[in-house]
CSV table of C-alpha atoms and ligand atoms in Angstrom, one decimal:
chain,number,residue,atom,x,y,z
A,1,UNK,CA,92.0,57.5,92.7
A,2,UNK,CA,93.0,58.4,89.1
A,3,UNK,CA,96.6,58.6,89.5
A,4,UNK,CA,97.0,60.0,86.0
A,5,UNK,CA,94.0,62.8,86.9
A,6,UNK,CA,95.9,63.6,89.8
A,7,UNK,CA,99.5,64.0,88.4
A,8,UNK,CA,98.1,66.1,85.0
A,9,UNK,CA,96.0,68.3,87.3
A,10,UNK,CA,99.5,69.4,89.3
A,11,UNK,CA,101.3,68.9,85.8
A,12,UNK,CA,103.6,66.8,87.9
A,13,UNK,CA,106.6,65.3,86.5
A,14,UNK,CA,106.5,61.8,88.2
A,15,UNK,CA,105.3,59.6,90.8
A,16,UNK,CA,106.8,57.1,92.6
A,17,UNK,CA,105.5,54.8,95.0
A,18,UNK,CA,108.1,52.6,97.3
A,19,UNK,CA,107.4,49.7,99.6
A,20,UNK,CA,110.4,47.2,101.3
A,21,UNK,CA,109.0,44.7,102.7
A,22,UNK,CA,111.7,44.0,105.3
A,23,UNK,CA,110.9,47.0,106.6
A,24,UNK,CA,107.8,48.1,106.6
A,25,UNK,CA,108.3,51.3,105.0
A,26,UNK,CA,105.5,52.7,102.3
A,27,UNK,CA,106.7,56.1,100.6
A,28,UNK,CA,105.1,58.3,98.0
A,29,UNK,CA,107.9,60.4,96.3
A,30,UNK,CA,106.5,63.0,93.8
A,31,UNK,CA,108.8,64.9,91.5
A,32,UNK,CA,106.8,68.1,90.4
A,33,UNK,CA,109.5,69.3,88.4
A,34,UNK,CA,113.5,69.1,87.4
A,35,UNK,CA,113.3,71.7,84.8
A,36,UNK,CA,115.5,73.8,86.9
A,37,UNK,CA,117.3,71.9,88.1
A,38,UNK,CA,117.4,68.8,90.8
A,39,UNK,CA,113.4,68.5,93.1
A,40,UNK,CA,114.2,69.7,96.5
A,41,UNK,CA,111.7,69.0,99.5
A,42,UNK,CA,111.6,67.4,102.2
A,43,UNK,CA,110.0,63.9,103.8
A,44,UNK,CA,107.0,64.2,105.4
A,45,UNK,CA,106.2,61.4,107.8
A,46,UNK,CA,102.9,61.2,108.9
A,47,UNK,CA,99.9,59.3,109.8
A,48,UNK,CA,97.4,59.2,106.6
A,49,UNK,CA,93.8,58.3,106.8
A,50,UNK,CA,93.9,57.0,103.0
A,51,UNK,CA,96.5,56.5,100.5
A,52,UNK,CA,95.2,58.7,98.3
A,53,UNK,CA,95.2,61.9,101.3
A,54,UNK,CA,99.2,60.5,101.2
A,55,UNK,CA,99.9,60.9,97.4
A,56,UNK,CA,97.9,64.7,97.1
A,57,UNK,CA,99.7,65.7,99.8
A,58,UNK,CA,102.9,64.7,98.3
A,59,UNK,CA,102.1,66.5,94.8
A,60,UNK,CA,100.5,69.2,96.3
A,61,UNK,CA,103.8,70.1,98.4
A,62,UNK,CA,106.1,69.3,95.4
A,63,UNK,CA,104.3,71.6,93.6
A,64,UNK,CA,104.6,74.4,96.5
A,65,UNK,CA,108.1,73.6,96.6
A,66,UNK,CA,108.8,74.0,92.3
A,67,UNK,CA,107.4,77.3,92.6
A,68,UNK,CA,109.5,78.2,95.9
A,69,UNK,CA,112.3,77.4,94.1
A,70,UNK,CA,111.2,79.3,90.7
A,71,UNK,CA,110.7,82.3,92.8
A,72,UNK,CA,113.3,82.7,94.2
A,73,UNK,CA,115.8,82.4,91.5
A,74,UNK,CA,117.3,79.1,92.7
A,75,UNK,CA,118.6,76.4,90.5
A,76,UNK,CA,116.2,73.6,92.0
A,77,UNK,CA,113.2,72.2,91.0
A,78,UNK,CA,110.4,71.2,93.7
A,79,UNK,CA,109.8,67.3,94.9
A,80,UNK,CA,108.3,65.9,98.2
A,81,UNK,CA,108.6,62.1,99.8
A,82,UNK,CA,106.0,61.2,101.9
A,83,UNK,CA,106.3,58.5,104.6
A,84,UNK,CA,103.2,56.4,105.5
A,85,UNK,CA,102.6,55.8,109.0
A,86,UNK,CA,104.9,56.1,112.4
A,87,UNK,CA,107.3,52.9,112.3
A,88,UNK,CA,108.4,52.1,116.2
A,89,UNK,CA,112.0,53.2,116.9
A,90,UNK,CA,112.8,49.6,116.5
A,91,UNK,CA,111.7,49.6,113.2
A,92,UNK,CA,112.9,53.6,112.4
A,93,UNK,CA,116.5,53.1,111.5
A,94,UNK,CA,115.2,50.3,108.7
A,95,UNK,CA,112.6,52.2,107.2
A,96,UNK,CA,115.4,55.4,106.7
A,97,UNK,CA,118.0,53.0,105.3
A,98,UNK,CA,115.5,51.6,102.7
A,99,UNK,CA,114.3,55.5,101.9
A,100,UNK,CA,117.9,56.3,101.4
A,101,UNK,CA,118.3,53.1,98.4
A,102,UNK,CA,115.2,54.2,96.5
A,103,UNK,CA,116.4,57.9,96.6
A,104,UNK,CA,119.3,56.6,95.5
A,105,UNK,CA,117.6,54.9,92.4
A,106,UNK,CA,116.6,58.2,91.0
A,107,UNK,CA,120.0,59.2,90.5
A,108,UNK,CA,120.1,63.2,91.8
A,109,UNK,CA,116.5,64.2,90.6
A,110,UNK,CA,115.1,64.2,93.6
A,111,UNK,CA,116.7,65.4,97.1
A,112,UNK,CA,115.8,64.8,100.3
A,113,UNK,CA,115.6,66.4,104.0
A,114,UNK,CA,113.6,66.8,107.3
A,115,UNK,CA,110.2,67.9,107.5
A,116,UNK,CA,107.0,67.1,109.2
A,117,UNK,CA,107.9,64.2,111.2
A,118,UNK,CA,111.3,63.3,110.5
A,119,UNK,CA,114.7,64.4,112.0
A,120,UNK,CA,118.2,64.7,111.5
A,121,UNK,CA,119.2,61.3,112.9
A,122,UNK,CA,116.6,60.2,110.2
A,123,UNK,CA,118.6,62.1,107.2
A,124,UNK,CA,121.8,60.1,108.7
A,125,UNK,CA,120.3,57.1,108.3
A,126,UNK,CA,119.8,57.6,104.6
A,127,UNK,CA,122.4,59.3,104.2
A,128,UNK,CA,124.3,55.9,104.8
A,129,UNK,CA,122.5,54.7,101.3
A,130,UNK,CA,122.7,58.2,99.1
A,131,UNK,CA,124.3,61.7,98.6
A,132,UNK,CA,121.5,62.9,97.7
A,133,UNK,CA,120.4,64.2,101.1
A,134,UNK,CA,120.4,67.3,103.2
A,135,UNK,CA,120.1,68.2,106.9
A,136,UNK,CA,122.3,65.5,108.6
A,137,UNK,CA,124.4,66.3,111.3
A,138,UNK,CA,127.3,69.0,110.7
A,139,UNK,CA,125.5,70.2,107.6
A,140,UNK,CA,124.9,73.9,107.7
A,141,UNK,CA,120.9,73.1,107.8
A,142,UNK,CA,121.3,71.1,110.9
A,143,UNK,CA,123.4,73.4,113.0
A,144,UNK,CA,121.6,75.1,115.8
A,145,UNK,CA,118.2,76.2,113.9
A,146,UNK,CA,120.0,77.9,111.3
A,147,UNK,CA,117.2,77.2,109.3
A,148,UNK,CA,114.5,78.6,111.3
A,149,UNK,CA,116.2,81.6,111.9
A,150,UNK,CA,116.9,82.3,108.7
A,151,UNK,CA,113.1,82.1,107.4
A,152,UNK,CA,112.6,84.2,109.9
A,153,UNK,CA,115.2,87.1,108.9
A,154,UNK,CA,114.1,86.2,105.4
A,155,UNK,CA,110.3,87.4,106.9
A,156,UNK,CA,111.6,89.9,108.8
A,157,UNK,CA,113.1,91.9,105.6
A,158,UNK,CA,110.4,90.8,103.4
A,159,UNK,CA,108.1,92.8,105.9
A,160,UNK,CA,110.6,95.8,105.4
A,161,UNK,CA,109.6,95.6,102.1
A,162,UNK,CA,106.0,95.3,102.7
A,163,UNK,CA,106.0,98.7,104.5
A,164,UNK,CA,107.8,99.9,102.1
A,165,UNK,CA,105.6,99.8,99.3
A,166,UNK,CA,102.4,100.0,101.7
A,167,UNK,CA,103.3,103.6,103.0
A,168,UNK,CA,106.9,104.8,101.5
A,169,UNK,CA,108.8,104.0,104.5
A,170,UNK,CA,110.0,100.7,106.4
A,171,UNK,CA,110.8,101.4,109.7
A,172,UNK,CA,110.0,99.4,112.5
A,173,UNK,CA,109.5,101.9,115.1
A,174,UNK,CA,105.8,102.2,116.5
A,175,UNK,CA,104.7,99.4,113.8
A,176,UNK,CA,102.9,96.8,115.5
A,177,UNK,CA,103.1,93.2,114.6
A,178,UNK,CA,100.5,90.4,115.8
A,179,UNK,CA,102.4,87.0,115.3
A,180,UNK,CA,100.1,84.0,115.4
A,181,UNK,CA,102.6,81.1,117.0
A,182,UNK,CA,105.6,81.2,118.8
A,183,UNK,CA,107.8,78.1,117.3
A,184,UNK,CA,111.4,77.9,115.9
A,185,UNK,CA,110.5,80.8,113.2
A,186,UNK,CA,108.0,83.0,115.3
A,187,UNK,CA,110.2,83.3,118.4
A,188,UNK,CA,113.3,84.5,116.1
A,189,UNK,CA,110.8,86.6,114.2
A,190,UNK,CA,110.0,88.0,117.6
A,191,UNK,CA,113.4,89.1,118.3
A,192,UNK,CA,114.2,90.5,114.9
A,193,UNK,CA,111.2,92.9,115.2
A,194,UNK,CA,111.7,93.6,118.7
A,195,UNK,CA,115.3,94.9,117.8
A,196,UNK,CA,114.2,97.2,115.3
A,197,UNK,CA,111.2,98.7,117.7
A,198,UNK,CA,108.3,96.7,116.9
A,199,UNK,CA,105.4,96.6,119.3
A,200,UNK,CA,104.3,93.1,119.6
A,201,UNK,CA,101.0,90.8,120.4
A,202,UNK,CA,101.2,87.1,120.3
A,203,UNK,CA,99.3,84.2,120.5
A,204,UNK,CA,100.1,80.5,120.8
A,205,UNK,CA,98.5,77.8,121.9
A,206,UNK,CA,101.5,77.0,124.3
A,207,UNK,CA,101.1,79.1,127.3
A,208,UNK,CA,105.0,79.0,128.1
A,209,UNK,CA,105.6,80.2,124.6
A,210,UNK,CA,103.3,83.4,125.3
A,211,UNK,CA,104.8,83.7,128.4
A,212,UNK,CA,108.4,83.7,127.2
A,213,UNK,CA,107.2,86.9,124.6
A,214,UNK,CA,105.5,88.7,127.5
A,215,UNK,CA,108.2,88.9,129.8
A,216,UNK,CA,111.1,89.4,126.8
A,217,UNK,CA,109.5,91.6,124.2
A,218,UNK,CA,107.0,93.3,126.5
A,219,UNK,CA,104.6,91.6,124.3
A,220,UNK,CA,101.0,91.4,124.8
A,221,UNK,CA,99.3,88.5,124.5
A,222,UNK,CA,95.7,87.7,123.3
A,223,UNK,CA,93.6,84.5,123.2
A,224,UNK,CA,94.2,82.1,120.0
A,225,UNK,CA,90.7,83.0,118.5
A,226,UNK,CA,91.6,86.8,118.9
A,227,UNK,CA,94.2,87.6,116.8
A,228,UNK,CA,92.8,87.5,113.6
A,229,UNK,CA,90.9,91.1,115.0
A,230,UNK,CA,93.2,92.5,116.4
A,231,UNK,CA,94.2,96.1,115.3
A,232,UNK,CA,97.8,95.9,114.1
A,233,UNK,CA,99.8,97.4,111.3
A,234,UNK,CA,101.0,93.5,110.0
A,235,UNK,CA,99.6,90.2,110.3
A,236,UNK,CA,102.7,87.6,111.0
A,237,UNK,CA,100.9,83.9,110.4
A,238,UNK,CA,103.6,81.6,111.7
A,239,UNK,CA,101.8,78.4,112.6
A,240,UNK,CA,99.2,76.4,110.5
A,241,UNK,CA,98.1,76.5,107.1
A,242,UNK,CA,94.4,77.4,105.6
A,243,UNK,CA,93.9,80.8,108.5
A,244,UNK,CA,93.4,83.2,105.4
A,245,UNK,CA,89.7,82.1,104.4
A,246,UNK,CA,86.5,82.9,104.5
A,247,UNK,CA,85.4,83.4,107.9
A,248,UNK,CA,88.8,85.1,109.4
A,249,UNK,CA,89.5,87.7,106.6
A,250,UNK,CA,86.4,89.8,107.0
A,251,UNK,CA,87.7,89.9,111.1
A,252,UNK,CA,91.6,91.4,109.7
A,253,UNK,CA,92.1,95.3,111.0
A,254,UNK,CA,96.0,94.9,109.4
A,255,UNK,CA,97.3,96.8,106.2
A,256,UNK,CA,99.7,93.5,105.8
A,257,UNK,CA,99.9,90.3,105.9
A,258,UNK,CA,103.4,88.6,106.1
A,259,UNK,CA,104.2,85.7,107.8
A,260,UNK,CA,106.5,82.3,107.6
A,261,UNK,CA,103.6,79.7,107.5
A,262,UNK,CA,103.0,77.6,104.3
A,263,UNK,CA,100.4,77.7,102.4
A,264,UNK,CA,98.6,80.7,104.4
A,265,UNK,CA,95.4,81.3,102.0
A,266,UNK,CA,92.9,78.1,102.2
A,267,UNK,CA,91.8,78.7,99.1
A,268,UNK,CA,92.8,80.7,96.0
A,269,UNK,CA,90.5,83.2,95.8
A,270,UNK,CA,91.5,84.3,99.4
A,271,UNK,CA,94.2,86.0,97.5
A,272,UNK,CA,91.4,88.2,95.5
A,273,UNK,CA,89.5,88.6,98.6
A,274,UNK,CA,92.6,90.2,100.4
A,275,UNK,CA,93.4,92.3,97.2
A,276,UNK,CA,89.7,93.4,97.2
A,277,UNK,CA,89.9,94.0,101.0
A,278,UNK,CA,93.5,96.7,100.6
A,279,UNK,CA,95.6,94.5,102.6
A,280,UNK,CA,98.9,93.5,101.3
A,281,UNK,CA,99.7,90.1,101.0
A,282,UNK,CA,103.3,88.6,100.8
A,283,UNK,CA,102.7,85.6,99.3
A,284,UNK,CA,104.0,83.2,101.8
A,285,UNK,CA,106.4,80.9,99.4
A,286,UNK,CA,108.0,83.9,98.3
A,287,UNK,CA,108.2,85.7,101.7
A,288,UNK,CA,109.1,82.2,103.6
A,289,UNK,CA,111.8,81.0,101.3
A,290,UNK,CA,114.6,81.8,103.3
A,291,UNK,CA,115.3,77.5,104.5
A,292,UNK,CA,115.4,76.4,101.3
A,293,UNK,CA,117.0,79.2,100.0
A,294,UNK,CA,119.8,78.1,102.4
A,295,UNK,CA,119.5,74.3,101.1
A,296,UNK,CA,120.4,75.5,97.8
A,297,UNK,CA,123.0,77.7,99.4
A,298,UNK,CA,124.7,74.4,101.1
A,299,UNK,CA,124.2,71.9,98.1
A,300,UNK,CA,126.0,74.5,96.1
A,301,UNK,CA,129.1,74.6,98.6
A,302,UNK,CA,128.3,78.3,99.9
A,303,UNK,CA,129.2,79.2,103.6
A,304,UNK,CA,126.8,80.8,106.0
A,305,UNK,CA,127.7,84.6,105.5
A,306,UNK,CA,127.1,83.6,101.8
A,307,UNK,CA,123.7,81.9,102.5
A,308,UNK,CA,122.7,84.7,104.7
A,309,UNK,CA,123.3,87.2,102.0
A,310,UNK,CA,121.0,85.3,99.6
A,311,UNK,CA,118.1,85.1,101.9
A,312,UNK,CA,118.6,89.1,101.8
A,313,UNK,CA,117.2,88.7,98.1
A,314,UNK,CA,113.6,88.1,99.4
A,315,UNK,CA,113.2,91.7,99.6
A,316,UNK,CA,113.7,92.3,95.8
A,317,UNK,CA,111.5,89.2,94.8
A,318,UNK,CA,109.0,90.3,96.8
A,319,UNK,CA,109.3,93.9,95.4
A,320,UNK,CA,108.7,92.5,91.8
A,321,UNK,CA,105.7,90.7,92.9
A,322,UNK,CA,104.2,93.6,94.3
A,323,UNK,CA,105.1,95.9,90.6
A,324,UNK,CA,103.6,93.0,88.7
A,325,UNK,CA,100.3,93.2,91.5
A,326,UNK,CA,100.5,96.7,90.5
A,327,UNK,CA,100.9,97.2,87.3
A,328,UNK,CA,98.7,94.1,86.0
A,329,UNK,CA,96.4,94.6,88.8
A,330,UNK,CA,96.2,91.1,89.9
A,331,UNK,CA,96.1,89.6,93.7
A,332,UNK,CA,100.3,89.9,94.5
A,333,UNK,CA,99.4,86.0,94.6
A,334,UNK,CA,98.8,85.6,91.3
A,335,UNK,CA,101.2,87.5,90.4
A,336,UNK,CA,104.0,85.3,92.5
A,337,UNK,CA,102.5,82.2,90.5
A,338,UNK,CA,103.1,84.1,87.2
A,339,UNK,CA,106.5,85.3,88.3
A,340,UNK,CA,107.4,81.4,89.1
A,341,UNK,CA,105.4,80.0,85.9
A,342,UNK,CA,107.6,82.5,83.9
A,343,UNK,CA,111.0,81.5,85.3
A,344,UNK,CA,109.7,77.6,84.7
A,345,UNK,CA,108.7,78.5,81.1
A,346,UNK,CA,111.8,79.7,79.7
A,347,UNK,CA,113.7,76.8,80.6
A,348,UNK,CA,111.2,74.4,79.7
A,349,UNK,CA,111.6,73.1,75.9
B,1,LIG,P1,107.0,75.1,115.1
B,1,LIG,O1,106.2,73.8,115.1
B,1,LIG,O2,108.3,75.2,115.7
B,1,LIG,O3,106.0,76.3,115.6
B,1,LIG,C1,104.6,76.4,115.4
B,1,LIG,C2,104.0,77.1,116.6
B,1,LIG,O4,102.7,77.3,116.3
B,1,LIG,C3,104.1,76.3,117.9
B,1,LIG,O5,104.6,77.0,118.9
B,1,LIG,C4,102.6,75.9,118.1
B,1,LIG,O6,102.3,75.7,119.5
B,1,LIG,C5,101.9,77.1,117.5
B,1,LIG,N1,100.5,76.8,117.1
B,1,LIG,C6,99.9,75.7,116.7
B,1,LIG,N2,98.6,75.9,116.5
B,1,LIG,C7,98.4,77.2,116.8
B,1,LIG,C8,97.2,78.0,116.8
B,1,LIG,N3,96.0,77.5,116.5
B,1,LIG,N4,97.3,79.3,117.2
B,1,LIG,C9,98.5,79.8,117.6
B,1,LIG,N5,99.6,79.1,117.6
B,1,LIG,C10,99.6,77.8,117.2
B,1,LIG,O7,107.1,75.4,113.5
B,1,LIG,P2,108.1,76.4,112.8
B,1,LIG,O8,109.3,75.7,112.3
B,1,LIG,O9,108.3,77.7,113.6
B,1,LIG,O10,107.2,76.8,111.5
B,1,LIG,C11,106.1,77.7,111.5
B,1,LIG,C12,105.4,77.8,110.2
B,1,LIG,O11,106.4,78.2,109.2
B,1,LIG,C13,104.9,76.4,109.7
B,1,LIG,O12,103.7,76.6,108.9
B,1,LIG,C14,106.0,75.9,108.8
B,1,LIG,O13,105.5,75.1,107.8
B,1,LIG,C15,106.5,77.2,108.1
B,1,LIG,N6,107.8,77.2,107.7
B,1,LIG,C16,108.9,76.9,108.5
B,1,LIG,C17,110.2,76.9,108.0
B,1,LIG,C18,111.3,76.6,108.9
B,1,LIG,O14,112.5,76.8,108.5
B,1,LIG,N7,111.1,76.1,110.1
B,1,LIG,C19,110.5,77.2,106.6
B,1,LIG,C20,109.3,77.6,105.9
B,1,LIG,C21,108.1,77.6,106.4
C-alpha cells in the first residue's frame, strides 16, 4: 500500500500507526484534519482481513467525521483510531491503557470515544492514561443512550425539514415512514414519529425488534428485502452502510430519503442518481450529526438542555443544503460536501 497515495487522496493530515508489545495492541490513528479545531471520532475495534482494509477505513471515517464536524458548525476537526483485532478480556484492559498513552502523545489533536466494537468500560480504561477521551462513565455521552436518542431527534427534525421543502408543510400526520433497522437510533426514531402521527413499516433482521414496533406503534412490518419498494412518503435507513446503490434505487417509491445510518450512498454518484430520480436526500452526515454534535456539546462544558438545543440546528443546516441543491442545481450531496469544504477553507491558511 502507498501510504503517501492513500493519505493525499483523503488529503489527510496524519497517520499514525501504534504497536506495544506488552500488550498486544496494533492501532491505526488517522487525523483527517485539526483546522477547526481538535479530530473527534471514535475507536473502531474490529477484525481486519489486511492492514491496509484497517488504515482506509480509519482515513476514510476521519474524513466522514471532518466534514460532520464542518457541517455542522462545530469547532472539531474529524480523526478515527482503529484497533486491530479482538484482544481476550484478559488482554482488554492492557491494550486500552496502552491506547490511552499514545493518545496522550498527541497532545489534544486527536480525541477519542466508543464506536464499533469498543465500550465505555474501554474509554475508562484510557481514560486512566489521557484527558483526551469522551464517553466514560458519568459523562453526558454515556448516560442512558443519550446519544442514540439524540441522533435520532436530530433525524426526526431533520425529516421535518425534508417535508418542508418537499411539499410546503411538515406535519407528521398521515406521512408514512419505512425505517430499515430497529437499533438504539431506529427504535427512538420510532417513537418520535409515532408521537407526531406517523404511520410506520419496519424491517429488521431481529424478529423481537419488529415485534416490539408492531405491537407499540401499530407498525407494519415487511421482510428485510422489501423495504426498499415499499410505497412510503420517507425512507428512514438506520442500519448498514452502502443500501443507496445501484440495484436498490430504481426499487424506491419514497419522495425522501432521511435516515441515521452512515455513509448511506455506496457510491457517489448514488447522490446524482437520487437527484435525477426526484427524491430528496438528506445527506446522512448532516442529518445524523446529532451524537457528535452532543460530544462537542460535553467537551465544551454545556449541559444536556444545552446540547439538546444544538442538535435542534440540524434543521437549518439541512435547509442550506437543500437552497445550495437548489439554487446551483447540484445533488443536496454535493452540495453538503461544498457547504463542509467551505467552512474548512476559510480557516485553512
Ligand atoms: P444498532 O446496532 O443499535 O442498530 C442497528 C439495527 O439494524 C439492529 O437492530 C440490527 O439488527 C439492524 N440490522 C442489521 N442489518 C439489517 C438489515 N440488513 N436490514 C434491517 N435491519 C438490519 O445501531 P444504532 O446505534 O442504532 O445505529 C444505526 C445506524 O446509525 C448505524 O449505521 C450507525 O453507524 C448510525 N449512527 C448511529 C449513531 C448513534 O448515536 N448510535 C450516530 C450516528 C450514526
Amino acid at each position: 500500500m502507498e501510504l503517501w497515495k492513500a493519505m493525499e487522496l483523503d488529503n489527510a493530515e496524519q497517520l499514525v500507526l501504534c504497536q506495544d508489545r506488552n500488550s498486544g495492541l496494533k492501532v491505526v490513528i488517522a487525523i483527517h484534519s485539526t483546522s477547526l479545531g481538535p479530530a473527534l471520532g471514535g475507536c473502531r475495534m474490529w477484525d481486519y482481513a489486511t492492514e491496509e482494509d484497517a488504515i482506509r477505513d480509519a482515513l476514510r471515517l476521519a474524513k466522514g467525521m471532518t466534514y460532520k464536524c464542518a457541517v455542522s458548525g462545530l469547532s472539531y476537526g474529524g480523526g478515527k483510531a482503529v484497533v486491530m483485532g479482538r484482544p481476550d478480556s484478559f488482554r482488554r484492559k492492557d491494550v486500552f491503557r496502552a491506547l490511552g498513552r499514545f493518545i496522550e502523545t498527541l497532545r489534544g489533536r486527536y480525541v477519542t470515544g466508543i464506536d464499533l466494537g469498543t465500550t465505555v468500560q474501554d474509554m475508562d480504561v484510557v481514560r486512566l492514561e489521557t484527558g483526551y477521551v469522551t464517553d466514560t462513565t458519568g459523562s453526558l455521552c454515556a448516560t442512558g443512550d443519550f446519544t442514540a436518542e439524540m441522533t435520532a431527534y436530530g433525524v426526526f427534525l431533520g425529516m421535518n425539514q425534508s417535508l418542508m421543502q418537499d411539499n410546503g408543510s411538515n406535519t407528521m400526520a398521515n406521512i408514512t415512514v419505512a425505517v430499515q433497522g430497529l437499533g438504539k437510533v431506529g427504535s427512538f426514531l420510532c417513537r418520535y414519529l409515532h408521537g407526531a402521527g406517523a404511520r410506520l413499516i419496519v424491517t429488521d433482521v431481529d424478529d423481537q425488534r419488529v415485534r416490539n414496533a408492531v405491537q407499540q406503534y401499530g407498525a407494519a412490518a415487511v421482510h428485510p428485502d422489501h423495504i426498499y419498494a415499499c410505497a412510503c412518503d420517507i425512507f428512514a435507513p438506520c442500519a448498514l452502510g452502502a443500501i443507496l446503490n445501484d440495484s436498490t434505487i430504481p426499487q424506491l417509491q419514497c419522495r425522501i430519503i432521511a435516515g441515521a445510518a452512515n455513509n448511506q450512498l455506496a457510491e457517489e454518484k448514488h447522490g446524482i442518481m437520487l437527484n435525477d430520480a426526484g427524491i430528496l436526500y438528506a445527506p446522512d452526515y448532516v442529518i445524523n450529526a446529532g451524537g457528535i454534535i452532543v460530544t462537542a456539546a460535553e467537551l465544551n462544558g454545556y449541559d444536556e438542555s444545552i446540547a439538546r438545543r444544538q442538535v435542534e440546528r440540524i434543521s437549518a443546516t439541512l435547509s442550506t443544503v437543500y437552497q445550495a441543491s437548489l439554487s446551483e442545481g447540484i445533488a443536496t450531496s454535493a452540495a453538503a460536501d461544498k457547504l463542509a469544504e467551505q467552512r474548512l477553507s476559510r480557516v485553512l491558511p
